[in-house]
Amino acid sequence: MPTEASKITLDQIPTDFDPTNLIVADLIETDHCKRLYDAIQDLKRSADELVDYQLAHPQNPNPSTPEEIEKEKKVEWEIAQKERVVKSQLSRAKTYYRQSVMKVREEKAKTADDKAVNDTLILGLSNLKYEEQSLRSEIAAAENYDHEYTKLPLIPVEEFLDKFPEHSSSSDHELMIARIDHEHRDRVKLEERRQEKLKQKQKLIAEVKKSKENLTNLDSMYDKIEEAMAPIRKVLANDE
């Protein structure tokens, strides 16, 4: 059944197209079809020759003279020879036809297999394009993601490169890692200093607390001394 793509409208036919000059043999591309076409053409020529010969030599149903009988035998022999040629060429054409049919079936099967392979490749390509689109979306999302490291209070790049010029040729990724490592080291040092200061503070607090306790003890001792000295002061006051 012809498809829409195979239909040709009159507008598509060239104005100078002459079907009488159409050479069918030039339209045949496959070898088996060319072989079948040639065999059919040979059969057609032989059949035409047989018919032309029969028309040129009509059968004499009642030959009477020896010449007529001899002529009739010669005509019959010639017709028999031409019929054998026609039958032989017909047999060959049938063989080529069967071979051509088998070849066409093989080509159709191969075409179907190739189409299946192409369909598989097209499907695979579609899947790859879909995967590519998904990966691009993921990459874009990753690039636009609000990463926590972008919020770190890192020193400016110019200041970092002034301190560490060996990173001047590093990539952006390597430079960011180096800046984060630098910030980490600084924070570790600051944390160590904070811990030291905290220990010093706790030590001072302990010393102050101990001093307060000592002062409290001194006040208590002073009160006791005052209490013990009260009778002595009283006696001394009476003696005066």
mmCIF file of C-alpha atoms in Angstrom:
data_model
loop_
_atom_site.group_PDB
_atom_site.id
_atom_site.type_symbol
_atom_site.label_atom_id
_atom_site.label_comp_id
_atom_site.label_asym_id
_atom_site.label_seq_id
_atom_site.Cartn_x
_atom_site.Cartn_y
_atom_site.Cartn_z
ATOM 1 C CA MET A 1 0.000 0.000 0.000
ATOM 2 C CA PRO A 2 1.599 3.314 -1.009
ATOM 3 C CA THR A 3 2.345 5.741 1.750
ATOM 4 C CA GLU A 4 1.767 9.469 1.671
ATOM 5 C CA ALA A 5 5.481 9.991 0.975
ATOM 6 C CA SER A 6 5.366 7.685 -2.083
ATOM 7 C CA LYS A 7 2.401 9.402 -3.739
ATOM 8 C CA ILE A 8 3.317 11.738 -6.601
ATOM 9 C CA THR A 9 0.932 14.451 -7.710
ATOM 10 C CA LEU A 10 0.673 15.797 -11.237
ATOM 11 C CA ASP A 11 2.296 19.031 -10.122
ATOM 12 C CA GLN A 12 5.427 17.085 -9.181
ATOM 13 C CA ILE A 13 5.833 15.506 -12.651
ATOM 14 C CA PRO A 14 8.190 17.523 -14.902
ATOM 15 C CA THR A 15 6.509 19.148 -17.879
ATOM 16 C CA ASP A 16 9.051 17.615 -20.279
ATOM 17 C CA PHE A 17 8.471 14.074 -18.984
ATOM 18 C CA ASP A 18 7.900 11.607 -21.843
ATOM 19 C CA PRO A 19 6.865 8.090 -20.732
ATOM 20 C CA THR A 20 7.778 6.713 -24.172
ATOM 21 C CA ASN A 21 11.426 7.498 -23.454
ATOM 22 C CA LEU A 22 11.306 5.811 -20.060
ATOM 23 C CA ILE A 23 13.885 3.016 -19.825
ATOM 24 C CA VAL A 24 12.762 0.505 -17.219
ATOM 25 C CA ALA A 25 16.173 -1.153 -17.050
ATOM 26 C CA ASP A 26 17.695 2.097 -15.793
ATOM 27 C CA LEU A 27 15.263 2.092 -12.863
ATOM 28 C CA ILE A 28 16.302 -1.382 -11.650
ATOM 29 C CA GLU A 29 19.057 -1.287 -9.048
ATOM 30 C CA THR A 30 19.415 -4.804 -7.622
ATOM 31 C CA ASP A 31 21.307 -7.521 -9.498
ATOM 32 C CA HIS A 32 18.657 -10.203 -9.020
ATOM 33 C CA CYS A 33 15.951 -7.924 -10.399
ATOM 34 C CA LYS A 34 18.147 -7.024 -13.381
ATOM 35 C CA ARG A 35 18.763 -10.724 -14.039
ATOM 36 C CA LEU A 36 15.021 -11.420 -13.876
ATOM 37 C CA TYR A 37 14.277 -8.447 -16.121
ATOM 38 C CA ASP A 38 16.792 -9.638 -18.727
ATOM 39 C CA ALA A 39 15.342 -13.166 -18.615
ATOM 40 C CA ILE A 40 11.811 -11.808 -19.116
ATOM 41 C CA GLN A 41 12.991 -9.685 -22.034
ATOM 42 C CA ASP A 42 14.631 -12.752 -23.622
ATOM 43 C CA LEU A 43 11.420 -14.721 -23.070
ATOM 44 C CA LYS A 44 9.388 -11.915 -24.606
ATOM 45 C CA ARG A 45 11.620 -11.788 -27.687
ATOM 46 C CA SER A 46 11.509 -15.565 -28.112
ATOM 47 C CA ALA A 47 7.724 -15.603 -27.691
ATOM 48 C CA ASP A 48 7.380 -12.776 -30.217
ATOM 49 C CA GLU A 49 9.609 -14.661 -32.650
ATOM 50 C CA LEU A 50 7.487 -17.799 -32.192
ATOM 51 C CA VAL A 51 4.245 -15.930 -32.759
ATOM 52 C CA ASP A 52 5.659 -14.048 -35.735
ATOM 53 C CA TYR A 53 6.933 -17.296 -37.241
ATOM 54 C CA GLN A 54 3.574 -19.023 -36.711
ATOM 55 C CA LEU A 55 1.770 -16.091 -38.317
ATOM 56 C CA ALA A 56 4.193 -16.091 -41.215
ATOM 57 C CA HIS A 57 3.844 -19.856 -41.669
ATOM 58 C CA PRO A 58 0.212 -20.819 -41.110
ATOM 59 C CA GLN A 59 -0.432 -24.528 -40.682
ATOM 60 C CA ASN A 60 -1.546 -26.460 -43.742
ATOM 61 C CA PRO A 61 -4.026 -29.035 -42.455
ATOM 62 C CA ASN A 62 -3.984 -31.131 -45.656
ATOM 63 C CA PRO A 63 -0.611 -31.069 -47.417
ATOM 64 C CA SER A 64 -0.914 -32.967 -50.688
ATOM 65 C CA THR A 65 2.393 -32.722 -52.463
ATOM 66 C CA PRO A 66 5.757 -33.933 -51.174
ATOM 67 C CA GLU A 67 7.006 -30.349 -51.191
ATOM 68 C CA GLU A 68 4.108 -29.221 -49.016
ATOM 69 C CA ILE A 69 4.616 -32.168 -46.675
ATOM 70 C CA GLU A 70 8.346 -31.407 -46.409
ATOM 71 C CA LYS A 71 7.647 -27.734 -45.890
ATOM 72 C CA GLU A 72 5.066 -28.533 -43.211
ATOM 73 C CA LYS A 73 7.523 -30.810 -41.405
ATOM 74 C CA LYS A 74 10.173 -28.097 -41.534
ATOM 75 C CA VAL A 75 7.731 -25.536 -40.163
ATOM 76 C CA GLU A 76 6.665 -27.884 -37.369
ATOM 77 C CA TRP A 77 10.297 -28.608 -36.526
ATOM 78 C CA GLU A 78 11.127 -24.899 -36.457
ATOM 79 C CA ILE A 79 8.089 -24.184 -34.293
ATOM 80 C CA ALA A 80 9.063 -27.017 -31.949
ATOM 81 C CA GLN A 81 12.575 -25.591 -31.656
ATOM 82 C CA LYS A 82 11.250 -22.139 -30.894
ATOM 83 C CA GLU A 83 8.765 -23.580 -28.385
ATOM 84 C CA ARG A 84 11.614 -25.405 -26.634
ATOM 85 C CA VAL A 85 13.526 -22.129 -26.471
ATOM 86 C CA VAL A 86 10.454 -20.387 -25.049
ATOM 87 C CA LYS A 87 9.902 -23.160 -22.489
ATOM 88 C CA SER A 88 13.575 -23.085 -21.521
ATOM 89 C CA GLN A 89 13.542 -19.323 -21.115
ATOM 90 C CA LEU A 90 10.224 -19.515 -19.255
ATOM 91 C CA SER A 91 11.736 -22.058 -16.870
ATOM 92 C CA ARG A 92 14.769 -19.834 -16.399
ATOM 93 C CA ALA A 93 12.535 -16.791 -15.806
ATOM 94 C CA LYS A 94 10.536 -18.735 -13.195
ATOM 95 C CA THR A 95 13.767 -19.759 -11.477
ATOM 96 C CA TYR A 96 15.007 -16.176 -11.467
ATOM 97 C CA TYR A 97 11.595 -15.045 -10.232
ATOM 98 C CA ARG A 98 11.684 -17.469 -7.287
ATOM 99 C CA GLN A 99 15.256 -16.435 -6.522
ATOM 100 C CA SER A 100 14.256 -12.785 -6.747
ATOM 101 C CA VAL A 101 11.302 -13.361 -4.415
ATOM 102 C CA MET A 102 13.570 -15.095 -1.896
ATOM 103 C CA LYS A 103 16.108 -12.308 -2.247
ATOM 104 C CA VAL A 104 13.424 -9.680 -1.719
ATOM 105 C CA ARG A 105 12.264 -11.518 1.393
ATOM 106 C CA GLU A 106 15.836 -11.633 2.649
ATOM 107 C CA GLU A 107 16.243 -7.934 1.924
ATOM 108 C CA LYS A 108 12.967 -7.182 3.691
ATOM 109 C CA ALA A 109 14.093 -9.233 6.680
ATOM 110 C CA LYS A 110 17.459 -7.473 6.658
ATOM 111 C CA THR A 111 15.714 -4.127 6.318
ATOM 112 C CA ALA A 112 13.483 -5.022 9.262
ATOM 113 C CA ASP A 113 16.551 -6.036 11.291
ATOM 114 C CA ASP A 114 18.362 -2.840 10.301
ATOM 115 C CA LYS A 115 15.261 -0.844 11.178
ATOM 116 C CA ALA A 116 15.118 -2.550 14.566
ATOM 117 C CA VAL A 117 18.789 -1.712 15.102
ATOM 118 C CA ASN A 118 18.170 1.884 14.013
ATOM 119 C CA ASP A 119 15.140 2.116 16.291
ATOM 120 C CA THR A 120 17.268 0.802 19.150
ATOM 121 C CA LEU A 121 19.991 3.327 18.362
ATOM 122 C CA ILE A 122 17.446 6.139 18.106
ATOM 123 C CA LEU A 123 15.934 5.085 21.424
ATOM 124 C CA GLY A 124 19.404 4.915 22.942
ATOM 125 C CA LEU A 125 20.181 8.361 21.549
ATOM 126 C CA SER A 126 16.945 9.709 23.006
ATOM 127 C CA ASN A 127 17.838 8.186 26.368
ATOM 128 C CA LEU A 128 21.318 9.710 26.165
ATOM 129 C CA LYS A 129 19.834 13.117 25.334
ATOM 130 C CA TYR A 130 17.422 12.786 28.258
ATOM 131 C CA GLU A 131 20.296 11.738 30.525
ATOM 132 C CA GLU A 132 22.392 14.626 29.218
ATOM 133 C CA GLN A 133 19.548 17.039 29.952
ATOM 134 C CA SER A 134 19.154 15.588 33.440
ATOM 135 C CA LEU A 135 22.892 15.843 34.096
ATOM 136 C CA ARG A 136 22.967 19.422 32.831
ATOM 137 C CA SER A 137 20.074 20.252 35.146
ATOM 138 C CA GLU A 138 21.893 18.638 38.065
ATOM 139 C CA ILE A 139 25.115 20.475 37.178
ATOM 140 C CA ALA A 140 23.253 23.786 36.945
ATOM 141 C CA ALA A 141 21.555 23.093 40.281
ATOM 142 C CA ALA A 142 24.917 22.222 41.837
ATOM 143 C CA GLU A 143 26.544 25.351 40.413
ATOM 144 C CA ASN A 144 23.717 27.555 41.695
ATOM 145 C CA TYR A 145 23.435 25.770 45.052
ATOM 146 C CA ASP A 146 23.884 28.013 48.065
ATOM 147 C CA HIS A 147 26.829 26.146 49.570
ATOM 148 C CA GLU A 148 27.720 26.734 53.181
ATOM 149 C CA TYR A 149 31.377 27.301 52.353
ATOM 150 C CA THR A 150 30.422 30.425 50.382
ATOM 151 C CA LYS A 151 29.214 31.952 53.657
ATOM 152 C CA LEU A 152 32.500 31.402 55.481
ATOM 153 C CA PRO A 153 34.201 34.647 56.570
ATOM 154 C CA LEU A 154 37.323 33.962 54.516
ATOM 155 C CA ILE A 155 39.942 36.584 53.901
ATOM 156 C CA PRO A 156 39.773 38.197 50.440
ATOM 157 C CA VAL A 157 41.518 36.424 47.579
ATOM 158 C CA GLU A 158 43.949 39.297 47.031
ATOM 159 C CA GLU A 159 45.001 39.289 50.663
ATOM 160 C CA PHE A 160 45.362 35.497 50.648
ATOM 161 C CA LEU A 161 47.541 35.571 47.516
ATOM 162 C CA ASP A 162 49.684 38.293 49.063
ATOM 163 C CA LYS A 163 50.323 36.008 52.031
ATOM 164 C CA PHE A 164 50.665 32.829 49.964
ATOM 165 C CA PRO A 165 51.923 33.697 46.449
ATOM 166 C CA GLU A 166 52.580 30.007 45.729
ATOM 167 C CA HIS A 167 48.815 29.674 45.071
ATOM 168 C CA SER A 168 48.767 32.345 42.354
ATOM 169 C CA SER A 169 48.645 29.688 39.615
ATOM 170 C CA SER A 170 46.064 27.487 41.359
ATOM 171 C CA SER A 171 42.605 26.925 39.938
ATOM 172 C CA ASP A 172 39.524 28.431 41.558
ATOM 173 C CA HIS A 173 38.698 25.092 43.165
ATOM 174 C CA GLU A 174 42.227 24.590 44.520
ATOM 175 C CA LEU A 175 42.341 28.211 45.675
ATOM 176 C CA MET A 176 39.053 27.836 47.561
ATOM 177 C CA ILE A 177 40.313 24.665 49.265
ATOM 178 C CA ALA A 178 43.534 26.447 50.265
ATOM 179 C CA ARG A 179 41.591 29.416 51.660
ATOM 180 C CA ILE A 180 39.302 27.102 53.645
ATOM 181 C CA ASP A 181 42.323 25.188 54.990
ATOM 182 C CA HIS A 182 43.938 28.483 55.955
ATOM 183 C CA GLU A 183 40.772 29.596 57.719
ATOM 184 C CA HIS A 184 40.586 26.236 59.483
ATOM 185 C CA ARG A 185 44.169 26.505 60.713
ATOM 186 C CA ASP A 186 43.571 30.047 61.944
ATOM 187 C CA ARG A 187 40.433 28.973 63.761
ATOM 188 C CA VAL A 188 42.265 26.034 65.336
ATOM 189 C CA LYS A 189 44.970 28.409 66.564
ATOM 190 C CA LEU A 190 42.363 30.856 67.856
ATOM 191 C CA GLU A 191 40.566 28.023 69.612
ATOM 192 C CA GLU A 192 43.821 26.924 71.228
ATOM 193 C CA ARG A 193 44.466 30.494 72.385
ATOM 194 C CA ARG A 194 40.893 30.738 73.654
ATOM 195 C CA GLN A 195 41.335 27.529 75.608
ATOM 196 C CA GLU A 196 44.604 28.853 77.059
ATOM 197 C CA LYS A 197 42.936 32.133 78.019
ATOM 198 C CA LEU A 198 40.056 30.185 79.507
ATOM 199 C CA LYS A 199 42.467 28.133 81.590
ATOM 200 C CA GLN A 200 44.220 31.325 82.704
ATOM 201 C CA LYS A 201 40.872 32.846 83.603
ATOM 202 C CA GLN A 202 39.867 29.787 85.597
ATOM 203 C CA LYS A 203 43.241 29.859 87.336
ATOM 204 C CA LEU A 204 42.828 33.544 88.206
ATOM 205 C CA ILE A 205 39.297 32.909 89.418
ATOM 206 C CA ALA A 206 40.610 30.124 91.631
ATOM 207 C CA GLU A 207 43.372 32.387 92.960
ATOM 208 C CA VAL A 208 40.925 35.218 93.631
ATOM 209 C CA LYS A 209 38.588 32.802 95.359
ATOM 210 C CA LYS A 210 41.443 31.509 97.478
ATOM 211 C CA SER A 211 42.487 35.075 98.321
ATOM 212 C CA LYS A 212 38.917 35.881 99.340
ATOM 213 C CA GLU A 213 38.865 32.809 101.529
ATOM 214 C CA ASN A 214 42.171 33.874 103.093
ATOM 215 C CA LEU A 215 40.808 37.360 103.718
ATOM 216 C CA THR A 216 37.708 35.864 105.268
ATOM 217 C CA ASN A 217 39.870 33.711 107.509
ATOM 218 C CA LEU A 218 41.949 36.753 108.475
ATOM 219 C CA ASP A 219 38.802 38.677 109.363
ATOM 220 C CA SER A 220 37.673 35.787 111.544
ATOM 221 C CA MET A 221 41.070 35.578 113.211
ATOM 222 C CA TYR A 222 41.060 39.343 113.766
ATOM 223 C CA ASP A 223 37.645 39.162 115.363
ATOM 224 C CA LYS A 224 38.827 36.385 117.660
ATOM 225 C CA ILE A 225 41.942 38.355 118.586
ATOM 226 C CA GLU A 226 39.818 41.404 119.299
ATOM 227 C CA GLU A 227 37.539 39.314 121.437
ATOM 228 C CA ALA A 228 40.509 37.842 123.325
ATOM 229 C CA MET A 229 42.107 41.265 123.814
ATOM 230 C CA ALA A 230 38.958 42.821 125.256
ATOM 231 C CA PRO A 231 39.606 41.722 128.933
ATOM 232 C CA ILE A 232 43.227 42.799 128.665
ATOM 233 C CA ARG A 233 42.227 46.231 127.423
ATOM 234 C CA LYS A 234 39.730 46.468 130.259
ATOM 235 C CA VAL A 235 42.390 45.651 132.901
ATOM 236 C CA LEU A 236 44.810 48.103 131.386
ATOM 237 C CA ALA A 237 42.139 50.744 131.379
ATOM 238 C CA ASN A 238 41.428 50.200 135.114
ATOM 239 C CA ASP A 239 45.128 50.404 135.987
ATOM 240 C CA GLU A 240 45.341 53.774 134.429
#
